[in-house]
Coordinates of C-alpha atoms in Angstrom, one line a residue:
Chain A
M16 CA 12.8 -49.0 17.3
V17 CA 13.6 -45.9 16.3
L18 CA 17.0 -45.5 15.5
E19 CA 17.8 -42.1 17.3
N20 CA 21.9 -42.2 17.0
E21 CA 22.2 -44.3 14.1
H22 CA 24.7 -42.6 11.9
N23 CA 23.0 -43.9 8.3
M24 CA 20.6 -41.2 7.5
S25 CA 18.4 -43.3 5.6
A26 CA 18.4 -46.0 7.9
R27 CA 17.5 -43.3 10.7
I28 CA 14.5 -42.0 8.5
A29 CA 13.3 -45.5 7.7
S30 CA 12.3 -46.0 10.8
M31 CA 10.9 -43.0 11.9
I32 CA 7.8 -43.6 9.5
D33 CA 5.7 -46.4 9.7
T34 CA 2.1 -46.7 7.7
D35 CA 0.4 -45.2 10.6
K36 CA 2.8 -42.7 12.5
V37 CA 5.5 -40.7 11.8
H38 CA 8.5 -40.2 14.6
K39 CA 8.1 -36.1 16.1
A40 CA 11.6 -35.7 15.3
L41 CA 11.0 -35.3 11.6
Y42 CA 9.7 -31.9 12.6
S43 CA 12.7 -31.0 14.7
D44 CA 16.2 -32.5 13.9
P45 CA 18.2 -30.1 12.0
D46 CA 20.1 -32.9 10.0
I47 CA 16.7 -34.3 8.8
F48 CA 16.3 -30.8 7.7
E49 CA 19.3 -30.4 5.8
E50 CA 18.5 -34.0 3.8
E51 CA 15.1 -32.8 3.1
L52 CA 16.4 -29.8 1.2
D53 CA 18.6 -32.2 -1.1
K54 CA 16.5 -35.4 -1.2
I55 CA 13.1 -33.7 -1.4
F56 CA 13.4 -30.2 -2.5
N57 CA 16.4 -30.3 -5.1
N58 CA 14.8 -33.6 -6.5
N59 CA 11.3 -33.0 -7.2
W60 CA 9.1 -31.0 -9.5
I61 CA 8.7 -27.8 -7.2
W62 CA 6.1 -25.3 -8.1
V63 CA 7.6 -21.9 -8.7
A64 CA 5.0 -19.6 -10.6
H65 CA 1.4 -19.3 -12.3
E66 CA 2.0 -18.1 -15.6
S67 CA -0.1 -15.5 -15.4
E68 CA 2.1 -13.8 -12.3
I69 CA 4.7 -13.1 -15.8
A70 CA 1.8 -12.5 -18.2
D71 CA 3.9 -10.0 -20.1
A72 CA 7.5 -10.2 -22.3
G73 CA 9.9 -9.2 -20.0
S74 CA 8.0 -10.0 -16.7
Y75 CA 9.7 -11.7 -13.9
R76 CA 8.9 -13.1 -10.2
T77 CA 11.8 -14.6 -8.1
A78 CA 11.2 -18.0 -6.3
M79 CA 13.3 -20.5 -4.0
I80 CA 13.7 -23.9 -4.6
G81 CA 14.5 -25.0 -1.2
R82 CA 17.2 -22.6 -0.3
Q83 CA 18.1 -21.9 -4.1
P84 CA 16.8 -18.8 -5.2
V85 CA 15.7 -18.8 -8.7
I86 CA 13.8 -16.4 -11.4
V87 CA 10.9 -17.4 -13.6
C88 CA 10.7 -15.1 -16.4
R89 CA 9.1 -14.5 -19.8
D90 CA 11.8 -13.5 -22.5
M91 CA 11.1 -11.4 -25.5
E92 CA 9.7 -14.1 -27.6
G93 CA 7.0 -15.3 -25.0
Q94 CA 9.2 -18.3 -23.9
I95 CA 9.3 -18.9 -20.2
H96 CA 12.5 -19.4 -18.4
V97 CA 13.6 -20.2 -14.8
L98 CA 17.3 -19.3 -14.5
Q99 CA 19.5 -19.6 -11.3
N100 CA 19.8 -16.1 -9.6
R101 CA 23.3 -16.0 -9.5
C102 CA 25.7 -13.8 -11.7
R103 CA 28.3 -16.2 -13.3
H104 CA 30.7 -13.7 -12.2
R105 CA 31.3 -13.4 -8.8
G106 CA 28.0 -15.0 -7.9
A107 CA 25.9 -12.0 -6.6
T108 CA 22.0 -12.4 -7.2
V109 CA 20.9 -10.4 -10.6
C110 CA 17.3 -9.8 -9.5
E111 CA 16.5 -8.8 -5.8
S112 CA 12.4 -7.9 -6.3
Q113 CA 9.9 -10.2 -5.8
A114 CA 8.5 -9.2 -9.3
G115 CA 8.5 -7.0 -11.9
K116 CA 9.2 -6.5 -15.6
V117 CA 12.9 -5.6 -16.9
R118 CA 14.5 -6.2 -20.3
A119 CA 17.6 -7.3 -18.6
F120 CA 19.2 -8.7 -15.5
T121 CA 22.2 -6.7 -15.0
C122 CA 24.6 -7.7 -11.8
P123 CA 24.9 -4.9 -9.2
Y124 CA 28.2 -5.7 -8.2
H125 CA 30.0 -5.3 -12.3
G126 CA 27.4 -4.5 -14.3
W127 CA 27.4 -7.9 -16.3
S128 CA 23.8 -8.0 -18.1
Y129 CA 21.9 -11.0 -18.9
G130 CA 19.0 -11.4 -21.3
L131 CA 15.6 -12.8 -20.1
N132 CA 16.8 -16.1 -21.6
G133 CA 19.6 -15.9 -19.5
A134 CA 22.1 -15.5 -22.3
L135 CA 25.2 -13.0 -21.0
R136 CA 24.6 -10.2 -23.3
A137 CA 27.2 -7.5 -22.3
L138 CA 29.9 -6.8 -19.6
P139 CA 31.8 -3.8 -18.9
R140 CA 35.5 -3.4 -20.2
P141 CA 35.6 -7.1 -22.2
E142 CA 39.0 -6.0 -23.3
E143 CA 40.7 -7.7 -20.3
Y144 CA 38.7 -11.1 -21.1
E145 CA 39.9 -11.0 -24.6
S146 CA 40.5 -15.2 -25.7
I147 CA 39.6 -16.4 -22.2
L148 CA 35.7 -15.8 -21.8
D149 CA 33.2 -16.8 -24.6
K150 CA 30.0 -15.0 -23.2
K151 CA 27.9 -17.7 -24.7
D152 CA 29.4 -20.3 -22.0
F153 CA 28.7 -17.8 -19.3
G154 CA 24.7 -17.5 -19.2
L155 CA 22.4 -17.7 -16.1
I156 CA 22.3 -21.1 -15.4
E157 CA 18.8 -22.6 -16.9
I158 CA 16.8 -25.2 -14.7
R159 CA 14.4 -27.8 -16.2
H160 CA 10.8 -26.4 -16.0
E161 CA 7.4 -27.8 -17.5
T162 CA 3.9 -26.8 -17.0
Y163 CA 0.5 -27.8 -16.7
Q164 CA -2.6 -25.9 -16.8
G165 CA -0.6 -22.6 -16.5
M166 CA 1.4 -23.9 -13.5
I167 CA 4.8 -23.3 -14.0
F168 CA 7.1 -26.5 -11.9
A169 CA 11.0 -26.9 -12.0
T170 CA 13.2 -29.3 -10.8
F171 CA 17.2 -29.5 -10.5
K172 CA 16.9 -33.4 -11.0
K173 CA 18.0 -34.3 -14.3
D174 CA 16.4 -37.2 -14.8
Q175 CA 13.2 -36.3 -13.4
E176 CA 10.3 -38.3 -14.6
S177 CA 8.3 -35.7 -17.0
L178 CA 5.6 -33.4 -15.2
D179 CA 2.7 -35.0 -16.8
S180 CA 3.8 -38.2 -15.4
F181 CA 4.6 -37.0 -12.1
L182 CA 1.1 -35.2 -11.6
G183 CA -0.5 -38.1 -12.8
G184 CA -3.6 -38.7 -11.0
A185 CA -3.7 -35.6 -10.0
K186 CA -4.2 -33.9 -13.3
K187 CA -7.8 -34.5 -13.5
W188 CA -8.4 -32.8 -10.7
I189 CA -5.9 -29.4 -11.6
D190 CA -8.8 -29.6 -14.6
L191 CA -11.4 -29.4 -12.2
F192 CA -9.5 -27.2 -10.0
M193 CA -9.1 -24.3 -12.9
K194 CA -13.0 -24.2 -13.8
Q195 CA -13.3 -21.1 -11.3
G196 CA -12.1 -18.8 -13.8
G197 CA -16.1 -18.8 -14.2
G198 CA -15.7 -19.6 -18.4
Y199 CA -12.5 -17.4 -18.0
P200 CA -8.7 -18.0 -17.7
V201 CA -7.8 -18.6 -14.4
K202 CA -5.3 -15.9 -13.3
T203 CA -3.8 -15.0 -9.9
L204 CA -5.0 -11.9 -8.2
G205 CA -2.2 -11.5 -5.5
R206 CA -0.4 -13.3 -2.5
Q207 CA -0.5 -13.4 0.8
Q208 CA 3.3 -14.0 2.5
F209 CA 3.7 -15.4 6.2
R210 CA 5.8 -17.4 8.2
F211 CA 5.3 -19.7 11.3
R212 CA 7.6 -21.4 13.7
G213 CA 7.1 -24.9 13.0
N214 CA 8.4 -27.2 10.4
W215 CA 7.0 -27.4 6.7
K216 CA 5.6 -30.6 7.0
I217 CA 2.9 -29.5 9.6
Q218 CA 1.6 -27.2 6.7
L219 CA 1.8 -30.2 4.5
E220 CA -0.6 -32.4 6.4
N221 CA -3.0 -29.7 7.3
T222 CA -3.9 -29.0 3.5
T223 CA -5.1 -32.2 4.1
D224 CA -6.8 -32.3 7.0
A225 CA -10.6 -31.7 7.4
Y226 CA -10.7 -32.9 11.2
H227 CA -9.6 -29.7 12.5
F228 CA -12.0 -27.4 10.8
P229 CA -14.9 -27.4 12.8
V230 CA -12.5 -27.1 16.1
V231 CA -10.0 -24.8 15.2
H232 CA -12.4 -22.5 12.9
R233 CA -15.3 -22.4 15.0
S234 CA -14.8 -18.5 14.7
F235 CA -14.6 -18.4 10.9
I236 CA -18.0 -20.6 10.7
S237 CA -19.6 -18.6 13.1
S238 CA -19.0 -15.1 11.1
L239 CA -20.7 -17.3 8.2
D240 CA -24.7 -16.8 7.1
D241 CA -26.2 -19.9 8.1
Q242 CA -26.9 -21.3 4.4
T243 CA -23.2 -21.3 3.8
A244 CA -22.0 -22.1 7.2
T245 CA -24.4 -25.5 6.8
V246 CA -22.3 -26.2 3.1
F247 CA -18.9 -26.1 5.4
D248 CA -20.4 -28.3 8.4
F249 CA -19.2 -31.5 6.0
L250 CA -17.6 -33.9 8.3
D251 CA -20.7 -36.3 8.3
D252 CA -21.1 -36.1 4.8
E253 CA -20.2 -38.1 1.4
G254 CA -16.8 -36.4 1.0
F255 CA -13.7 -38.4 0.7
V256 CA -9.6 -38.0 0.7
E257 CA -8.4 -40.1 -1.9
D258 CA -4.4 -41.2 -2.3
L259 CA -3.4 -39.7 -6.3
G260 CA 0.1 -41.7 -6.1
N261 CA 3.3 -39.5 -5.9
G262 CA 2.4 -37.9 -2.4
H263 CA -0.4 -36.2 -3.9
S264 CA -3.7 -36.7 -2.7
V265 CA -6.9 -34.9 -2.9
M266 CA -9.8 -34.2 0.1
V267 CA -13.0 -33.8 -1.1
M268 CA -15.3 -31.3 1.4
I269 CA -18.4 -30.7 -0.6
P270 CA -19.0 -33.2 -3.0
D271 CA -21.6 -31.1 -4.8
L272 CA -18.7 -28.4 -5.8
V273 CA -16.5 -30.5 -7.2
D274 CA -17.7 -30.1 -11.1
L275 CA -18.2 -26.3 -10.9
E276 CA -19.8 -26.1 -14.4
A277 CA -22.0 -29.0 -13.7
N278 CA -25.6 -28.2 -11.9
L279 CA -26.0 -24.7 -13.1
E280 CA -29.8 -24.5 -12.7
A281 CA -29.3 -24.7 -8.9
P282 CA -30.8 -21.9 -6.7
I283 CA -28.2 -19.2 -6.1
P284 CA -26.9 -19.3 -3.0
E285 CA -28.4 -16.3 -0.5
R286 CA -24.8 -15.2 -0.3
F287 CA -24.1 -14.9 -3.8
A288 CA -27.4 -12.8 -4.3
P289 CA -25.8 -9.3 -4.8
L290 CA -22.9 -10.6 -7.0
A291 CA -25.4 -12.2 -9.4
A292 CA -27.8 -9.0 -9.4
E293 CA -24.5 -6.9 -10.3
L294 CA -23.8 -9.8 -13.0
A295 CA -26.9 -8.9 -14.6
K296 CA -27.3 -5.6 -14.1
Q297 CA -24.2 -5.5 -16.7
G298 CA -25.9 -7.4 -19.3
L299 CA -24.5 -11.1 -18.7
D300 CA -27.1 -13.1 -19.5
D301 CA -28.5 -16.0 -17.2
L302 CA -26.0 -18.7 -18.1
Q303 CA -22.9 -16.7 -17.8
V304 CA -24.4 -15.4 -14.7
R305 CA -24.9 -18.9 -13.3
K306 CA -21.4 -20.0 -14.4
L307 CA -19.8 -16.9 -12.4
V308 CA -22.1 -17.5 -9.6
R309 CA -21.3 -21.1 -8.9
A310 CA -17.8 -20.7 -9.6
A311 CA -17.2 -17.7 -7.3
G312 CA -16.7 -19.2 -3.8
G313 CA -14.6 -21.6 -5.7
T314 CA -14.2 -25.8 -5.5
G315 CA -15.0 -27.9 -3.0
F316 CA -11.9 -30.0 -2.5
N317 CA -8.2 -29.3 -1.8
L318 CA -5.4 -30.8 -3.8
N319 CA -2.5 -31.5 -2.0
L320 CA 0.6 -31.4 -4.6
F321 CA 3.5 -32.8 -3.1
P322 CA 5.6 -31.5 -1.8
N323 CA 5.2 -27.4 -1.9
I324 CA 1.6 -26.6 -3.8
A325 CA -2.2 -26.9 -3.1
C326 CA -5.0 -26.2 -5.1
S327 CA -7.0 -25.3 -1.9
M328 CA -10.5 -24.5 -2.7
A329 CA -10.3 -21.0 -4.3
F330 CA -6.6 -20.2 -3.8
F331 CA -3.0 -21.9 -4.4
R332 CA -1.3 -22.4 -0.9
M333 CA 2.7 -22.7 -1.5
L334 CA 5.0 -23.4 1.0
A335 CA 8.4 -22.8 1.4
P336 CA 11.1 -24.3 3.8
I337 CA 13.0 -21.8 5.8
S338 CA 14.9 -23.8 8.6
V339 CA 13.6 -27.0 10.2
N340 CA 11.2 -25.0 12.9
E341 CA 10.5 -22.2 10.3
T342 CA 8.1 -22.3 7.2
E343 CA 6.8 -19.4 4.7
I344 CA 3.0 -19.9 3.2
H345 CA 2.1 -18.0 0.6
H346 CA -1.5 -17.4 0.0
I347 CA -2.3 -16.5 -4.0
A348 CA -5.7 -15.4 -5.0
I349 CA -7.0 -16.3 -7.8
G350 CA -10.1 -14.7 -10.6
G351 CA -10.5 -14.7 -14.2
T352 CA -8.3 -13.0 -16.6
G353 CA -11.1 -10.8 -18.1
A354 CA -13.9 -11.5 -16.0
P355 CA -16.4 -8.7 -14.7
D356 CA -14.4 -6.6 -12.1
A357 CA -17.5 -7.4 -9.8
Y358 CA -16.5 -11.1 -9.9
N359 CA -12.7 -10.7 -9.4
Q360 CA -13.6 -8.2 -6.6
Q361 CA -16.1 -10.9 -5.1
R362 CA -13.0 -13.6 -5.1
L363 CA -10.8 -11.2 -3.7
R364 CA -13.0 -10.2 -0.8
L365 CA -13.7 -14.0 0.1
H366 CA -9.9 -14.7 0.2
E367 CA -9.5 -12.1 2.5
H368 CA -12.6 -13.4 4.9
F369 CA -10.7 -16.2 5.6
Q370 CA -6.9 -16.8 4.2
G371 CA -3.9 -14.7 4.6
P372 CA -2.1 -13.4 7.7
M373 CA -5.0 -11.2 8.8
G374 CA -7.8 -13.6 7.8
F375 CA -10.4 -15.1 10.2
G376 CA -8.8 -18.8 9.6
T377 CA -5.4 -18.7 9.2
P378 CA -4.4 -17.0 12.2
D379 CA -6.1 -20.1 14.0
D380 CA -4.2 -22.3 11.6
G381 CA -0.7 -20.4 12.4
E382 CA -1.5 -21.0 16.6
A383 CA -2.3 -25.0 16.3
W384 CA 0.8 -25.1 14.0
E385 CA 3.2 -23.5 16.2
R386 CA 2.0 -25.4 18.8
V387 CA 2.6 -28.8 17.0
Q388 CA 6.1 -27.8 16.8
R389 CA 6.6 -26.6 20.4
G390 CA 4.8 -30.0 21.3
S391 CA 7.4 -31.9 19.4
M392 CA 10.2 -30.9 21.7
A393 CA 8.3 -32.9 24.7
G394 CA 9.9 -36.3 25.6
K395 CA 12.6 -38.1 24.0
D396 CA 10.4 -40.1 22.0
G397 CA 6.7 -39.5 20.9
W398 CA 4.9 -40.4 17.6
I399 CA 2.5 -38.0 15.1
M400 CA -0.4 -40.5 14.5
V401 CA -1.6 -40.2 11.1
N402 CA -3.8 -43.4 11.4
R403 CA -7.5 -42.1 11.3
G404 CA -9.9 -43.9 9.1
M405 CA -7.5 -46.8 8.1
S406 CA -9.8 -49.5 9.0
R407 CA -12.1 -47.9 6.7
L408 CA -10.4 -47.6 3.8
R409 CA -12.2 -48.3 0.2
P410 CA -11.2 -48.0 -3.3
S411 CA -12.0 -45.2 -5.3
P412 CA -13.9 -45.1 -8.8
D413 CA -10.5 -44.6 -10.0
G414 CA -8.8 -47.4 -8.7
N415 CA -7.1 -45.6 -5.7
V416 CA -7.1 -46.1 -2.0
M417 CA -9.8 -43.3 -0.4
G418 CA -11.0 -42.9 3.1
A419 CA -13.5 -40.8 4.9
V420 CA -13.3 -36.9 4.5
C421 CA -11.6 -36.3 7.8
S422 CA -9.2 -39.5 7.4
E423 CA -5.7 -39.0 7.4
T424 CA -5.2 -40.8 4.2
G425 CA -3.7 -37.8 2.5
M426 CA -1.0 -37.5 5.3
R427 CA -0.2 -40.9 4.6
A428 CA 0.5 -40.8 1.1
A429 CA 2.6 -37.6 1.9
Y430 CA 4.8 -39.6 4.3
Q431 CA 5.1 -43.0 2.1
Q432 CA 6.2 -40.7 -0.9
Y433 CA 8.5 -38.7 1.8
K434 CA 9.8 -42.2 2.5
K435 CA 10.3 -43.1 -0.4
Q436 CA 12.9 -40.3 -1.3
M437 CA 14.7 -39.7 2.1
I438 CA 15.8 -43.2 2.1
V439 CA 17.5 -43.7 -1.3
Chain B
M15 CA -7.8 27.3 22.5
D16 CA -9.0 30.9 21.5
N17 CA -5.9 32.3 19.9
M18 CA -5.2 29.1 18.3
N19 CA -5.7 28.6 14.1
Q20 CA -8.2 26.2 12.9
L21 CA -5.1 24.0 11.8
D22 CA -3.9 23.9 15.4
K23 CA -7.2 23.3 16.8
S24 CA -7.9 20.7 14.7
L25 CA -4.5 19.0 15.6
V26 CA -5.5 18.9 18.8
E27 CA -9.0 17.5 18.4
V28 CA -7.4 14.9 15.8
T29 CA -4.8 14.0 18.1
A30 CA -7.0 13.3 21.1
F31 CA -9.3 11.3 18.5
L32 CA -6.3 9.1 17.1
N33 CA -5.3 8.3 20.8
R34 CA -8.9 7.2 22.0
E35 CA -9.1 5.0 19.0
A36 CA -6.0 3.4 19.9
D37 CA -6.6 2.9 23.3
M38 CA -9.5 1.5 22.8
L39 CA -8.0 -0.8 20.6
D40 CA -5.6 -1.8 23.2
Y41 CA -8.2 -2.0 26.0
K42 CA -10.2 -4.2 23.9
E43 CA -13.6 -1.7 23.5
Y44 CA -14.5 -3.4 20.4
D45 CA -18.1 -2.2 20.9
E46 CA -17.4 1.5 21.5
W47 CA -14.8 1.1 18.6
L48 CA -17.1 0.1 16.2
K49 CA -19.2 3.5 17.2
L50 CA -16.1 5.7 16.1
W51 CA -16.9 4.5 12.4
S52 CA -19.0 6.3 9.4
D53 CA -21.6 3.3 7.9
T54 CA -19.5 3.8 4.7
G55 CA -16.0 3.8 6.3
L56 CA -13.3 0.9 5.1
Y57 CA -10.8 -0.1 7.6
I58 CA -8.0 -1.7 4.9
V59 CA -4.5 -3.1 5.4
P60 CA -2.9 -3.2 1.9
I61 CA 0.0 -5.5 0.6
A62 CA 1.3 -3.1 -1.5
H63 CA 2.7 0.2 -0.7
G64 CA 1.6 3.5 -2.3
E65 CA -1.6 2.2 -4.3
E66 CA -5.0 3.8 -4.4
N67 CA -7.4 1.2 -5.9
Y68 CA -7.4 -1.5 -2.7
K69 CA -10.6 -2.6 -4.2
D70 CA -9.1 -4.5 -7.1
M71 CA -6.3 -5.6 -5.1
L72 CA -5.5 -8.4 -2.6
N73 CA -5.4 -6.9 0.7
L74 CA -4.8 -8.3 4.4
A75 CA -7.7 -6.8 5.3
Y76 CA -10.3 -4.9 3.6
D77 CA -13.3 -4.3 5.8
D78 CA -16.6 -2.5 5.1
A79 CA -19.2 -1.9 8.3
A80 CA -20.3 -5.6 8.3
M81 CA -17.0 -7.2 7.9
R82 CA -15.9 -5.2 10.8
K83 CA -18.4 -6.4 12.6
L84 CA -18.0 -9.9 12.4
R85 CA -14.0 -8.9 13.0
I86 CA -15.4 -8.0 16.2
Q87 CA -17.5 -10.6 16.9
R88 CA -14.6 -13.3 16.1
L89 CA -12.2 -11.5 18.7
Q90 CA -15.0 -11.4 21.2
S91 CA -16.3 -14.9 20.5
G92 CA -13.7 -16.8 22.7
H93 CA -13.4 -19.4 19.8
A94 CA -10.4 -18.0 18.2
M95 CA -7.1 -19.7 19.5
S96 CA -5.1 -17.1 18.0
A97 CA -7.0 -14.5 19.6
K98 CA -6.5 -15.8 23.1
T99 CA -3.0 -15.5 22.8
A100 CA -2.5 -11.8 22.2
K101 CA -3.8 -10.5 25.3
I102 CA -2.0 -7.6 25.8
T103 CA -1.1 -5.4 22.7
I104 CA 0.5 -1.8 22.9
R105 CA -0.2 0.7 20.4
T106 CA 1.9 3.8 19.9
L107 CA 1.3 7.1 17.7
S108 CA 3.2 9.7 16.9
R109 CA 4.2 12.5 14.1
I110 CA 0.6 13.2 13.4
R111 CA 0.1 15.6 10.1
I112 CA -3.1 17.3 9.2
L113 CA -2.7 16.5 5.2
D114 CA -5.8 18.5 4.2
E115 CA -9.3 19.7 5.7
S116 CA -12.2 20.8 4.0
D117 CA -15.9 21.5 5.8
D118 CA -16.3 17.9 6.3
I119 CA -13.4 15.7 5.7
I120 CA -9.9 16.1 7.3
N121 CA -7.4 13.9 6.0
V122 CA -4.3 13.1 8.6
R123 CA -1.5 10.7 9.0
C124 CA 0.9 9.5 11.4
A125 CA 3.8 6.8 12.4
Y126 CA 2.6 4.1 14.2
C127 CA 3.8 0.8 16.0
L128 CA 2.0 -2.1 17.9
F129 CA 4.0 -4.5 20.1
E130 CA 2.6 -7.4 21.3
N131 CA 4.0 -10.4 23.8
K132 CA 3.9 -13.7 21.2
S133 CA 4.8 -16.7 23.4
G134 CA 7.6 -14.6 25.4
Q135 CA 9.0 -12.5 22.3
I136 CA 7.8 -9.2 21.9
R137 CA 6.8 -8.3 18.2
H138 CA 6.5 -5.2 16.6
F139 CA 4.4 -3.9 13.8
P140 CA 5.7 -0.3 12.3
A141 CA 3.1 1.2 10.1
N142 CA 2.3 4.5 8.7
L143 CA -1.6 5.0 8.9
R144 CA -3.7 7.3 7.0
F145 CA -7.1 8.1 8.2
K146 CA -9.9 10.2 6.2
L147 CA -11.6 11.7 9.2
R148 CA -15.4 13.2 8.5
R149 CA -16.8 15.7 10.3
D150 CA -20.6 14.4 11.4
N151 CA -22.7 16.6 14.0
G152 CA -19.7 18.0 16.0
T153 CA -17.7 15.1 16.5
L154 CA -15.5 13.0 13.7
K155 CA -16.1 9.3 12.2
I156 CA -13.4 7.3 10.4
E157 CA -14.1 7.5 6.8
E158 CA -11.1 5.5 6.0
K159 CA -8.2 4.0 7.8
I160 CA -5.5 2.8 5.6
V161 CA -2.4 0.6 7.4
E162 CA 0.7 0.6 5.3
L163 CA 2.3 -2.2 7.4
M164 CA 6.1 -1.7 6.9
N165 CA 6.9 -5.2 5.9
S166 CA 3.6 -6.2 4.6
D167 CA 4.7 -6.7 1.0
T168 CA 7.1 -9.5 2.3
H169 CA 6.2 -11.9 4.7
L170 CA 4.6 -11.3 7.9
A171 CA 3.7 -13.7 11.1
T172 CA 0.0 -14.2 11.6
I173 CA -2.0 -11.7 13.3
A174 CA -4.6 -11.8 15.8
Y175 CA -6.0 -8.3 16.2
L176 CA -7.1 -5.1 14.5
F177 CA -4.1 -2.3 13.9

């Protein structure tokens, strides 16, 4: 029974998450949202940036952990820091741009100036602080961070397990995902940003939802050549969704594209023939050309990392909760550092085709998600079903639970982790 | 028109052309709209402002002739859920200024705003437009259309039409 009016939040949330369904109030209740900001976003590893976005000394990106603004930056010695974006004097943000390169963060209010390692370096008219303020105690507050394969995660939770252990079974898939530099280190090529009027968990679910693809994205599939359209017709094939633990899951849609360094002798797909010709013209040998061409379209899987980042076929998808019924999404394009221009340009054009607020795919996703949010207001009671494929689960080679590619195995994995963290 | 100088004549011609282009998009005369373009024309909605090298950057849209055709097919297909909800759009143009003109190329910019009714809420997208127009056998063709949305470098909403 759902405890709609229960004052104990943990008991109430526990009553709203079954193994096969979750209550619709999880999308629309502002009190639950506030609880999520604390228990999920302030108590997890949250992805904040990719190392290539702050490649040079002095470069930074601003990010949000839940509602808290942070700066991700690289100091003059090349060390990465994640800092609270808040002056230690009277509390203004010290940095408002999304990204850039600086020598210091200077608060615009009274001019306190911080190094890229967070240390308070100078402040105007220090004599009035004589013997009452020691600069070494008033640096920007540093937040614990760890990285894996260039992905930077930060956490406010002091005793949070190591990132390595948190990612666990997902690491193998991150390693596979990073092969799409085509032999070059992966770098980001830019971010598309948009918001939709719906709860963040609707996006979280969608990254592990293959069932919607032929319905919502019919107009995208129609825009593909026949050969590529066949590749995207994957619901009846050998794909699967695997629960990787800790709320993470992988959805393999195109098994042939799991390992981009395998099967390099396969014929070059029609749509990449011009790229292959261009790369060959530039003097790359046959193996280099094949490696780049095979990586150009991205991997055949979506890796959903709980709670805010996905390695989604050929790009990073980040979500940020804005309010109970508004979510910001970033679609971050990736390519190879030092890869031929023709390769990175191909990656950019493919990304623009489907992704972003004007892509051939995203606007239709956005429409479906906003309808879920509006529908969640219908009736006093109601459930979101996530039971698809439950009767046909099987063990994966790695010993995890797995189901069909269009099963809701990944959603169940995420909601069980969500429940575990929300009811403590 | 006889006593007008060349720049004034061009402005009249260009203003009529740009109004017609916007009108075709509002009234969804997409097949006619495609004919306004040069074969080498590029339709670009960049993210960053004031850049030039769009080819090497991530954009919201970077459409050559083939992609423009596919985008129109998508809008006309009836299979794009988002396109169905954007039935009425209203585009306004103003502040049209010719920046320079040679024998066959006219560079022009203007202020622009698109309004739509999204589930009962009117949304608006202000932008600066830049066109490179080519004179081609007595008519104008679009060689480049760059849509610099006022808020393209922050978060947008999903967009189900062309600017």
